[in-house]
Amino acid sequence: MIGTRPSTVSAVVLLLPGGHAASARKPSFLAAAAVRPLGRRLARGGRADGLAAHVVHYRAGGWNGAEAQLARDAEWAADEVVRRYGDVPVCLAGVDMGGRAALRTAGHSAVQSVLALAPWLPEDDVAAPPEPVKQLAGRQVLIVHGTNDERTDPELSFRLAERAKKANRDVCRFEVHSDGHRLGQHRDEVLALSVNFVQGSLYGYPYARPLEDALAAPPPIGLRMPLASGFGRGLRD
């Protein structure tokens, strides 16, 4: 768990770290540590509302093909939220391959929203079925990707968002121009956008105008929304 647990939990963010395409090894400590700054920021922003944030510790660090191990562990974690807290809304917040796990697990009945930062997605392959998107229906979805990401292809997240938008208008995607995989150059803006999205999707707080516009805009505008420098100044946190 991140930060201080609220006395009454009204919603939960599950933080999904990155992983590897194939691995049976236990995930490294560094993978979980990488999502903790996001978890702390989200927990701080939602503390007054009763938001709890938990890091999901995978059984193994690999996606492992059809096993989709990280997605299975994310689904187990969502079940665990229901067992611990009852009928509370969940946001799945994933980074890198955790972003793919978040998107894949969105169909869980407790999930209300999905935040995917620089998600790792498979290359388009005519011999394999495309990454599913029907599970995103009825969920609020935000994807954020750096345009200079050399580890996970931002064009693949755009294509997935484009397919998802056809069945679900509550999908948007922001591009962080000149930023790389870790989104470090515009870290404050990315964190502020994430907090605004989580507060809006779980508690109904107003979205900032750029986020509101991105959700309302038709493709490709709302799927290539630039994240402006200085975003988040003056927003509730």
GROMACS .gro file of N, CA, C and O in nm, residues 26-143:
model
  472
   26LYS      N    1   1.089  -1.398  -1.057
   26LYS     CA    2   1.019  -1.299  -0.977
   26LYS      C    3   1.053  -1.159  -1.028
   26LYS      O    4   1.166  -1.133  -1.067
   27PRO      N    5   0.958  -1.068  -1.026
   27PRO     CA    6   0.988  -0.932  -1.072
   27PRO      C    7   1.092  -0.866  -0.982
   27PRO      O    8   1.102  -0.897  -0.864
   28SER      N    9   1.167  -0.774  -1.039
   28SER     CA   10   1.268  -0.704  -0.962
   28SER      C   11   1.202  -0.599  -0.873
   28SER      O   12   1.092  -0.549  -0.902
   29PHE      N   13   1.271  -0.563  -0.767
   29PHE     CA   14   1.225  -0.457  -0.678
   29PHE      C   15   1.213  -0.325  -0.752
   29PHE      O   16   1.126  -0.243  -0.724
   30LEU      N   17   1.302  -0.305  -0.850
   30LEU     CA   18   1.303  -0.178  -0.922
   30LEU      C   19   1.174  -0.155  -1.001
   30LEU      O   20   1.130  -0.041  -1.015
   31ALA      N   21   1.114  -0.263  -1.052
   31ALA     CA   22   0.990  -0.247  -1.129
   31ALA      C   23   0.879  -0.191  -1.041
   31ALA      O   24   0.807  -0.098  -1.080
   32ALA      N   25   0.865  -0.244  -0.920
   32ALA     CA   26   0.763  -0.193  -0.828
   32ALA      C   27   0.798  -0.052  -0.782
   32ALA      O   28   0.710   0.034  -0.768
   33ALA      N   29   0.926  -0.027  -0.760
   33ALA     CA   30   0.968   0.106  -0.713
   33ALA      C   31   0.937   0.214  -0.816
   33ALA      O   32   0.910   0.329  -0.780
   34ALA      N   33   0.938   0.176  -0.944
   34ALA     CA   34   0.917   0.274  -1.050
   34ALA      C   35   0.776   0.333  -1.050
   34ALA      O   36   0.754   0.444  -1.099
   35VAL      N   37   0.677   0.259  -0.997
   35VAL     CA   38   0.540   0.309  -0.997
   35VAL      C   39   0.503   0.378  -0.865
   35VAL      O   40   0.394   0.435  -0.854
   36ARG      N   41   0.591   0.371  -0.767
   36ARG     CA   42   0.558   0.429  -0.637
   36ARG      C   43   0.540   0.581  -0.639
   36ARG      O   44   0.451   0.633  -0.570
   37PRO      N   45   0.621   0.658  -0.714
   37PRO     CA   46   0.595   0.803  -0.720
   37PRO      C   47   0.454   0.835  -0.770
   37PRO      O   48   0.388   0.924  -0.718
   38LEU      N   49   0.410   0.762  -0.873
   38LEU     CA   50   0.273   0.780  -0.922
   38LEU      C   51   0.173   0.744  -0.813
   38LEU      O   52   0.076   0.817  -0.790
   39GLY      N   53   0.196   0.633  -0.744
   39GLY     CA   54   0.105   0.591  -0.637
   39GLY      C   55   0.098   0.692  -0.525
   39GLY      O   56  -0.011   0.721  -0.474
   40ARG      N   57   0.213   0.746  -0.486
   40ARG     CA   58   0.212   0.846  -0.378
   40ARG      C   59   0.135   0.971  -0.418
   40ARG      O   60   0.060   1.027  -0.339
   41ARG      N   61   0.154   1.013  -0.543
   41ARG     CA   62   0.085   1.134  -0.590
   41ARG      C   63  -0.066   1.111  -0.596
   41ARG      O   64  -0.145   1.197  -0.556
   42LEU      N   65  -0.107   0.996  -0.644
   42LEU     CA   66  -0.249   0.966  -0.652
   42LEU      C   67  -0.310   0.952  -0.513
   42LEU      O   68  -0.421   1.002  -0.486
   43ALA      N   69  -0.239   0.885  -0.422
   43ALA     CA   70  -0.289   0.867  -0.286
   43ALA      C   71  -0.301   1.000  -0.214
   43ALA      O   72  -0.399   1.025  -0.143
   44ARG      N   73  -0.204   1.087  -0.235
   44ARG     CA   74  -0.210   1.219  -0.172
   44ARG      C   75  -0.328   1.300  -0.225
   44ARG      O   76  -0.401   1.365  -0.150
   45GLY      N   77  -0.348   1.295  -0.356
   45GLY     CA   78  -0.457   1.370  -0.416
   45GLY      C   79  -0.594   1.319  -0.374
   45GLY      O   80  -0.690   1.397  -0.369
   46GLY      N   81  -0.604   1.189  -0.344
   46GLY     CA   82  -0.735   1.133  -0.310
   46GLY      C   83  -0.754   1.098  -0.165
   46GLY      O   84  -0.855   1.037  -0.129
   47ARG      N   85  -0.658   1.136  -0.079
   47ARG     CA   86  -0.665   1.095   0.061
   47ARG      C   87  -0.794   1.143   0.128
   47ARG      O   88  -0.860   1.068   0.201
   48ALA      N   89  -0.832   1.266   0.104
   48ALA     CA   90  -0.951   1.321   0.169
   48ALA      C   91  -1.078   1.250   0.125
   48ALA      O   92  -1.178   1.250   0.198
   49ASP      N   93  -1.075   1.189   0.008
   49ASP     CA   94  -1.193   1.119  -0.044
   49ASP      C   95  -1.195   0.971  -0.008
   49ASP      O   96  -1.292   0.901  -0.038
   50GLY      N   97  -1.087   0.922   0.054
   50GLY     CA   98  -1.083   0.781   0.090
   50GLY      C   99  -1.022   0.691  -0.015
   50GLY      O  100  -1.055   0.573  -0.022
   51LEU      N  101  -0.930   0.746  -0.097
   51LEU     CA  102  -0.866   0.667  -0.201
   51LEU      C  103  -0.748   0.589  -0.145
   51LEU      O  104  -0.661   0.645  -0.078
   52ALA      N  105  -0.744   0.460  -0.170
   52ALA     CA  106  -0.631   0.375  -0.134
   52ALA      C  107  -0.557   0.336  -0.261
   52ALA      O  108  -0.617   0.316  -0.366
   53ALA      N  109  -0.422   0.327  -0.252
   53ALA     CA  110  -0.341   0.288  -0.366
   53ALA      C  111  -0.256   0.167  -0.329
   53ALA      O  112  -0.190   0.167  -0.224
   54HIS      N  113  -0.258   0.065  -0.413
   54HIS     CA  114  -0.182  -0.057  -0.389
   54HIS      C  115  -0.097  -0.091  -0.511
   54HIS      O  116  -0.145  -0.080  -0.625
   55VAL      N  117   0.027  -0.132  -0.487
   55VAL     CA  118   0.112  -0.184  -0.594
   55VAL      C  119   0.086  -0.334  -0.607
   55VAL      O  120   0.087  -0.407  -0.508
   56VAL      N  121   0.063  -0.379  -0.729
   56VAL     CA  122   0.043  -0.521  -0.754
   56VAL      C  123   0.179  -0.587  -0.771
   56VAL      O  124   0.261  -0.546  -0.854
   57HIS      N  125   0.205  -0.690  -0.691
   57HIS     CA  126   0.330  -0.766  -0.700
   57HIS      C  127   0.302  -0.894  -0.778
   57HIS      O  128   0.235  -0.985  -0.729
   58TYR      N  129   0.354  -0.900  -0.899
   58TYR     CA  130   0.328  -1.013  -0.986
   58TYR      C  131   0.395  -1.140  -0.934
   58TYR      O  132   0.500  -1.135  -0.869
   59ARG      N  133   0.336  -1.252  -0.969
   59ARG     CA  134   0.398  -1.381  -0.934
   59ARG      C  135   0.523  -1.407  -1.018
   59ARG      O  136   0.620  -1.466  -0.971
   60ALA      N  137   0.521  -1.362  -1.143
   60ALA     CA  138   0.637  -1.370  -1.231
   60ALA      C  139   0.642  -1.242  -1.313
   60ALA      O  140   0.540  -1.175  -1.331
   61GLY      N  141   0.761  -1.210  -1.362
   61GLY     CA  142   0.778  -1.081  -1.427
   61GLY      C  143   0.752  -1.079  -1.575
   61GLY      O  144   0.772  -0.976  -1.640
   62GLY      N  145   0.703  -1.192  -1.633
   62GLY     CA  146   0.682  -1.197  -1.777
   62GLY      C  147   0.537  -1.205  -1.818
   62GLY      O  148   0.453  -1.261  -1.745
   63TRP      N  149   0.504  -1.147  -1.934
   63TRP     CA  150   0.371  -1.160  -1.992
   63TRP      C  151   0.347  -1.305  -2.034
   63TRP      O  152   0.240  -1.360  -2.014
   64ASN      N  153   0.449  -1.362  -2.096
   64ASN     CA  154   0.451  -1.504  -2.129
   64ASN      C  155   0.340  -1.547  -2.225
   64ASN      O  156   0.264  -1.641  -2.199
   65GLY      N  157   0.334  -1.477  -2.335
   65GLY     CA  158   0.247  -1.515  -2.446
   65GLY      C  159   0.101  -1.527  -2.407
   65GLY      O  160   0.045  -1.439  -2.342
   66ALA      N  161   0.039  -1.638  -2.448
   66ALA     CA  162  -0.104  -1.658  -2.426
   66ALA      C  163  -0.140  -1.667  -2.278
   66ALA      O  164  -0.256  -1.650  -2.241
   67GLU      N  165  -0.040  -1.692  -2.193
   67GLU     CA  166  -0.069  -1.697  -2.050
   67GLU      C  167  -0.110  -1.561  -1.996
   67GLU      O  168  -0.183  -1.553  -1.896
   68ALA      N  169  -0.061  -1.454  -2.059
   68ALA     CA  170  -0.093  -1.317  -2.015
   68ALA      C  171  -0.082  -1.305  -1.863
   68ALA      O  172  -0.174  -1.257  -1.796
   69GLN      N  173   0.032  -1.349  -1.810
   69GLN     CA  174   0.048  -1.362  -1.666
   69GLN      C  175   0.021  -1.232  -1.591
   69GLN      O  176  -0.046  -1.231  -1.487
   70LEU      N  177   0.071  -1.120  -1.643
   70LEU     CA  178   0.052  -0.994  -1.571
   70LEU      C  179  -0.095  -0.953  -1.566
   70LEU      O  180  -0.141  -0.897  -1.466
   71ALA      N  181  -0.168  -0.981  -1.672
   71ALA     CA  182  -0.310  -0.951  -1.672
   71ALA      C  183  -0.385  -1.041  -1.574
   71ALA      O  184  -0.478  -0.997  -1.506
   72ARG      N  185  -0.345  -1.165  -1.564
   72ARG     CA  186  -0.407  -1.256  -1.467
   72ARG      C  187  -0.383  -1.207  -1.324
   72ARG      O  188  -0.474  -1.212  -1.239
   73ASP      N  189  -0.262  -1.161  -1.299
   73ASP     CA  190  -0.232  -1.111  -1.164
   73ASP      C  191  -0.309  -0.982  -1.136
   73ASP      O  192  -0.353  -0.959  -1.023
   74ALA      N  193  -0.328  -0.900  -1.239
   74ALA     CA  194  -0.408  -0.778  -1.221
   74ALA      C  195  -0.553  -0.813  -1.190
   74ALA      O  196  -0.618  -0.749  -1.106
   75GLU      N  197  -0.604  -0.915  -1.255
   75GLU     CA  198  -0.742  -0.958  -1.229
   75GLU      C  199  -0.756  -1.012  -1.086
   75GLU      O  200  -0.853  -0.984  -1.018
   76TRP      N  201  -0.655  -1.090  -1.043
   76TRP     CA  202  -0.655  -1.139  -0.904
   76TRP      C  203  -0.656  -1.021  -0.808
   76TRP      O  204  -0.729  -1.024  -0.706
   77ALA      N  205  -0.577  -0.919  -0.836
   77ALA     CA  206  -0.570  -0.803  -0.748
   77ALA      C  207  -0.705  -0.731  -0.741
   77ALA      O  208  -0.746  -0.683  -0.634
   78ALA      N  209  -0.774  -0.721  -0.854
   78ALA     CA  210  -0.907  -0.659  -0.853
   78ALA      C  211  -1.004  -0.742  -0.770
   78ALA      O  212  -1.088  -0.686  -0.696
   79ASP      N  213  -0.996  -0.874  -0.780
   79ASP     CA  214  -1.078  -0.960  -0.695
   79ASP      C  215  -1.046  -0.936  -0.547
   79ASP      O  216  -1.136  -0.936  -0.462
   80GLU      N  217  -0.919  -0.917  -0.518
   80GLU     CA  218  -0.877  -0.894  -0.380
   80GLU      C  219  -0.930  -0.762  -0.325
   80GLU      O  220  -0.966  -0.752  -0.208
   81VAL      N  221  -0.939  -0.661  -0.412
   81VAL     CA  222  -0.998  -0.533  -0.371
   81VAL      C  223  -1.143  -0.555  -0.328
   81VAL      O  224  -1.187  -0.504  -0.224
   82VAL      N  225  -1.217  -0.631  -0.406
   82VAL     CA  226  -1.357  -0.659  -0.373
   82VAL      C  227  -1.367  -0.734  -0.241
   82VAL      O  228  -1.453  -0.706  -0.156
   83ARG      N  229  -1.276  -0.831  -0.222
   83ARG     CA  230  -1.278  -0.908  -0.098
   83ARG      C  231  -1.248  -0.820   0.023
   83ARG      O  232  -1.312  -0.833   0.128
   84ARG      N  233  -1.153  -0.729   0.008
   84ARG     CA  234  -1.112  -0.645   0.122
   84ARG      C  235  -1.208  -0.530   0.150
   84ARG      O  236  -1.238  -0.498   0.264
   85TYR      N  237  -1.252  -0.464   0.041
   85TYR     CA  238  -1.321  -0.337   0.058
   85TYR      C  239  -1.467  -0.338   0.014
   85TYR      O  240  -1.539  -0.241   0.037
   86GLY      N  241  -1.508  -0.443  -0.050
   86GLY     CA  242  -1.646  -0.447  -0.097
   86GLY      C  243  -1.662  -0.381  -0.232
   86GLY      O  244  -1.568  -0.376  -0.313
   87ASP      N  245  -1.779  -0.328  -0.256
   87ASP     CA  246  -1.816  -0.274  -0.387
   87ASP      C  247  -1.765  -0.131  -0.401
   87ASP      O  248  -1.841  -0.034  -0.388
   88VAL      N  249  -1.634  -0.115  -0.426
   88VAL     CA  250  -1.576   0.016  -0.448
   88VAL      C  251  -1.518   0.020  -0.590
   88VAL      O  252  -1.474  -0.081  -0.643
   89PRO      N  253  -1.518   0.138  -0.654
   89PRO     CA  254  -1.464   0.147  -0.790
   89PRO      C  255  -1.313   0.138  -0.791
   89PRO      O  256  -1.245   0.181  -0.697
   90VAL      N  257  -1.260   0.083  -0.899
   90VAL     CA  258  -1.116   0.061  -0.913
   90VAL      C  259  -1.066   0.129  -1.039
   90VAL      O  260  -1.131   0.125  -1.145
   91CYS      N  261  -0.949   0.192  -1.027
   91CYS     CA  262  -0.876   0.239  -1.144
   91CYS      C  263  -0.750   0.155  -1.157
   91CYS      O  264  -0.674   0.139  -1.061
   92LEU      N  265  -0.729   0.097  -1.274
   92LEU     CA  266  -0.606   0.025  -1.303
   92LEU      C  267  -0.507   0.122  -1.366
   92LEU      O  268  -0.535   0.179  -1.472
   93ALA      N  269  -0.393   0.143  -1.302
   93ALA     CA  270  -0.293   0.238  -1.350
   93ALA      C  271  -0.165   0.161  -1.380
   93ALA      O  272  -0.095   0.117  -1.288
   94GLY      N  273  -0.134   0.144  -1.508
   94GLY     CA  274  -0.020   0.062  -1.545
   94GLY      C  275   0.084   0.138  -1.624
   94GLY      O  276   0.054   0.233  -1.698
   95VAL      N  277   0.210   0.096  -1.607
   95VAL     CA  278   0.323   0.155  -1.676
   95VAL      C  279   0.390   0.047  -1.760
   95VAL      O  280   0.407  -0.067  -1.715
   96ASP      N  281   0.429   0.082  -1.884
   96ASP     CA  282   0.499  -0.013  -1.970
   96ASP      C  283   0.411  -0.137  -1.991
   96ASP      O  284   0.295  -0.124  -2.028
   97MET      N  285   0.461  -0.256  -1.962
   97MET     CA  286   0.379  -0.375  -1.979
   97MET      C  287   0.264  -0.379  -1.880
   97MET      O  288   0.162  -0.444  -1.904
   98GLY      N  289   0.279  -0.309  -1.768
   98GLY     CA  290   0.167  -0.294  -1.677
   98GLY      C  291   0.053  -0.217  -1.740
   98GLY      O  292  -0.064  -0.234  -1.704
   99GLY      N  293   0.085  -0.130  -1.836
   99GLY     CA  294  -0.019  -0.060  -1.911
   99GLY      C  295  -0.100  -0.156  -1.995
   99GLY      O  296  -0.223  -0.144  -2.005
  100ARG      N  297  -0.033  -0.253  -2.056
  100ARG     CA  298  -0.106  -0.354  -2.133
  100ARG      C  299  -0.193  -0.437  -2.040
  100ARG      O  300  -0.308  -0.469  -2.073
  101ALA      N  301  -0.139  -0.472  -1.921
  101ALA     CA  302  -0.218  -0.550  -1.824
  101ALA      C  303  -0.341  -0.472  -1.780
  101ALA      O  304  -0.449  -0.528  -1.763
  102ALA      N  305  -0.325  -0.341  -1.759
  102ALA     CA  306  -0.438  -0.258  -1.719
  102ALA      C  307  -0.546  -0.256  -1.827
  102ALA      O  308  -0.666  -0.272  -1.799
  103LEU      N  309  -0.505  -0.236  -1.951
  103LEU     CA  310  -0.600  -0.233  -2.061
  103LEU      C  311  -0.669  -0.368  -2.080
  103LEU      O  312  -0.789  -0.374  -2.102
  104ARG      N  313  -0.593  -0.475  -2.067
  104ARG     CA  314  -0.648  -0.609  -2.089
  104ARG      C  315  -0.747  -0.647  -1.979
  104ARG      O  316  -0.842  -0.723  -2.004
  105THR      N  317  -0.726  -0.598  -1.855
  105THR     CA  318  -0.807  -0.640  -1.741
  105THR      C  319  -0.926  -0.547  -1.716
  105THR      O  320  -0.999  -0.563  -1.619
  106ALA      N  321  -0.946  -0.450  -1.804
  106ALA     CA  322  -1.049  -0.350  -1.782
  106ALA      C  323  -1.190  -0.407  -1.771
  106ALA      O  324  -1.280  -0.343  -1.715
  107GLY      N  325  -1.211  -0.528  -1.821
  107GLY     CA  326  -1.345  -0.587  -1.817
  107GLY      C  327  -1.389  -0.636  -1.681
  107GLY      O  328  -1.506  -0.672  -1.663
  108HIS      N  329  -1.300  -0.637  -1.583
  108HIS     CA  330  -1.338  -0.678  -1.447
  108HIS      C  331  -1.450  -0.589  -1.397
  108HIS      O  332  -1.450  -0.468  -1.416
  109SER      N  333  -1.547  -0.648  -1.329
  109SER     CA  334  -1.667  -0.574  -1.288
  109SER      C  335  -1.638  -0.458  -1.193
  109SER      O  336  -1.717  -0.362  -1.187
  110ALA      N  337  -1.527  -0.462  -1.120
  110ALA     CA  338  -1.495  -0.354  -1.026
  110ALA      C  339  -1.426  -0.237  -1.094
  110ALA      O  340  -1.419  -0.127  -1.037
  111VAL      N  341  -1.374  -0.257  -1.215
  111VAL     CA  342  -1.294  -0.154  -1.280
  111VAL      C  343  -1.382  -0.047  -1.341
  111VAL      O  344  -1.475  -0.076  -1.417
  112GLN      N  345  -1.350   0.077  -1.308
  112GLN     CA  346  -1.424   0.191  -1.361
  112GLN      C  347  -1.340   0.272  -1.459
  112GLN      O  348  -1.395   0.337  -1.548
  113SER      N  349  -1.208   0.269  -1.442
  113SER     CA  350  -1.124   0.348  -1.531
  113SER      C  351  -0.987   0.283  -1.546
  113SER      O  352  -0.946   0.201  -1.464
  114VAL      N  353  -0.917   0.324  -1.653
  114VAL     CA  354  -0.786   0.269  -1.685
  114VAL      C  355  -0.693   0.383  -1.723
  114VAL      O  356  -0.727   0.468  -1.807
  115LEU      N  357  -0.575   0.382  -1.662
  115LEU     CA  358  -0.469   0.476  -1.694
  115LEU      C  359  -0.349   0.396  -1.742
  115LEU      O  360  -0.296   0.314  -1.667
  116ALA      N  361  -0.306   0.417  -1.866
  116ALA     CA  362  -0.193   0.343  -1.922
  116ALA      C  363  -0.085   0.442  -1.965
  116ALA      O  364  -0.106   0.521  -2.056
  117LEU      N  365   0.030   0.437  -1.898
  117LEU     CA  366   0.142   0.525  -1.928
  117LEU      C  367   0.246   0.449  -2.008
  117LEU      O  368   0.298   0.346  -1.962
  118ALA      N  369   0.277   0.499  -2.127
  118ALA     CA  370   0.375   0.436  -2.216
  118ALA      C  371   0.353   0.285  -2.225
  118ALA      O  372   0.444   0.207  -2.200
  119PRO      N  373   0.232   0.243  -2.259
  119PRO     CA  374   0.203   0.098  -2.255
  119PRO      C  375   0.281   0.020  -2.360
  119PRO      O  376   0.298   0.064  -2.473
  120TRP      N  377   0.329  -0.096  -2.319
  120TRP     CA  378   0.393  -0.190  -2.410
  120TRP      C  379   0.283  -0.272  -2.475
  120TRP      O  380   0.204  -0.337  -2.407
  121LEU      N  381   0.279  -0.269  -2.608
  121LEU     CA  382   0.177  -0.342  -2.682
  121LEU      C  383   0.244  -0.424  -2.791
  121LEU      O  384   0.349  -0.385  -2.843
  122PRO      N  385   0.186  -0.537  -2.827
  122PRO     CA  386   0.250  -0.622  -2.930
  122PRO      C  387   0.241  -0.558  -3.067
  122PRO      O  388   0.150  -0.481  -3.097
  123GLU      N  389   0.340  -0.590  -3.149
  123GLU     CA  390   0.338  -0.543  -3.287
  123GLU      C  391   0.219  -0.604  -3.361
  123GLU      O  392   0.174  -0.715  -3.330
  124ASP      N  393   0.167  -0.529  -3.456
  124ASP     CA  394   0.058  -0.583  -3.538
  124ASP      C  395   0.107  -0.708  -3.613
  124ASP      O  396   0.216  -0.708  -3.671
  125ASP      N  397   0.027  -0.813  -3.609
  125ASP     CA  398   0.066  -0.941  -3.669
  125ASP      C  399  -0.058  -1.001  -3.733
  125ASP      O  400  -0.156  -1.033  -3.665
  126VAL      N  401  -0.052  -1.019  -3.866
  126VAL     CA  402  -0.169  -1.073  -3.937
  126VAL      C  403  -0.196  -1.217  -3.894
  126VAL      O  404  -0.309  -1.266  -3.910
  127ALA      N  405  -0.096  -1.284  -3.838
  127ALA     CA  406  -0.115  -1.423  -3.799
  127ALA      C  407  -0.172  -1.437  -3.658
  127ALA      O  408  -0.208  -1.546  -3.616
  128ALA      N  409  -0.180  -1.327  -3.586
  128ALA     CA  410  -0.230  -1.331  -3.448
  128ALA      C  411  -0.347  -1.235  -3.434
  128ALA      O  412  -0.355  -1.134  -3.505
  129PRO      N  413  -0.440  -1.264  -3.345
  129PRO     CA  414  -0.552  -1.172  -3.326
  129PRO      C  415  -0.503  -1.040  -3.269
  129PRO      O  416  -0.406  -1.037  -3.191
  130PRO      N  417  -0.567  -0.929  -3.305
  130PRO     CA  418  -0.525  -0.799  -3.252
  130PRO      C  419  -0.553  -0.789  -3.102
  130PRO      O  420  -0.637  -0.863  -3.049
  131GLU      N  421  -0.482  -0.702  -3.037
  131GLU     CA  422  -0.505  -0.680  -2.894
  131GLU      C  423  -0.652  -0.642  -2.873
  131GLU      O  424  -0.704  -0.552  -2.940
  132PRO      N  425  -0.723  -0.709  -2.782
  132PRO     CA  426  -0.867  -0.682  -2.766
  132PRO      C  427  -0.895  -0.543  -2.711
  132PRO      O  428  -0.813  -0.486  -2.637
  133VAL      N  429  -1.011  -0.489  -2.745
  133VAL     CA  430  -1.052  -0.358  -2.692
  133VAL      C  431  -1.196  -0.361  -2.640
  133VAL      O  432  -1.240  -0.266  -2.574
  134LYS      N  433  -1.270  -0.468  -2.667
  134LYS     CA  434  -1.411  -0.469  -2.627
  134LYS      C  435  -1.429  -0.460  -2.476
  134LYS      O  436  -1.531  -0.411  -2.427
  135GLN      N  437  -1.328  -0.505  -2.399
  135GLN     CA  438  -1.335  -0.498  -2.253
  135GLN      C  439  -1.327  -0.356  -2.200
  135GLN      O  440  -1.356  -0.329  -2.084
  136LEU      N  441  -1.291  -0.261  -2.287
  136LEU     CA  442  -1.281  -0.120  -2.246
  136LEU      C  443  -1.415  -0.049  -2.252
  136LEU      O  444  -1.428   0.064  -2.203
  137ALA      N  445  -1.516  -0.111  -2.310
  137ALA     CA  446  -1.648  -0.050  -2.320
  137ALA      C  447  -1.702  -0.019  -2.181
  137ALA      O  448  -1.694  -0.101  -2.089
  138GLY      N  449  -1.753   0.102  -2.165
  138GLY     CA  450  -1.810   0.143  -2.037
  138GLY      C  451  -1.708   0.192  -1.937
  138GLY      O  452  -1.744   0.232  -1.826
  139ARG      N  453  -1.579   0.190  -1.972
  139ARG     CA  454  -1.474   0.240  -1.884
  139ARG      C  455  -1.421   0.373  -1.936
  139ARG      O  456  -1.429   0.401  -2.055
  140GLN      N  457  -1.369   0.454  -1.845
  140GLN     CA  458  -1.300   0.575  -1.886
  140GLN      C  459  -1.152   0.541  -1.899
  140GLN      O  460  -1.092   0.483  -1.809
  141VAL      N  461  -1.094   0.578  -2.014
  141VAL     CA  462  -0.960   0.532  -2.048
  141VAL      C  463  -0.872   0.649  -2.088
  141VAL      O  464  -0.909   0.730  -2.174
  142LEU      N  465  -0.754   0.657  -2.026
  142LEU     CA  466  -0.654   0.757  -2.061
  142LEU      C  467  -0.522   0.686  -2.090
  142LEU      O  468  -0.472   0.610  -2.007
  143ILE      N  469  -0.469   0.712  -2.208
  143ILE     CA  470  -0.337   0.662  -2.248
  143ILE      C  471  -0.245   0.783  -2.264
  143ILE      O  472  -0.284   0.884  -2.324
   0.00000   0.00000   0.00000
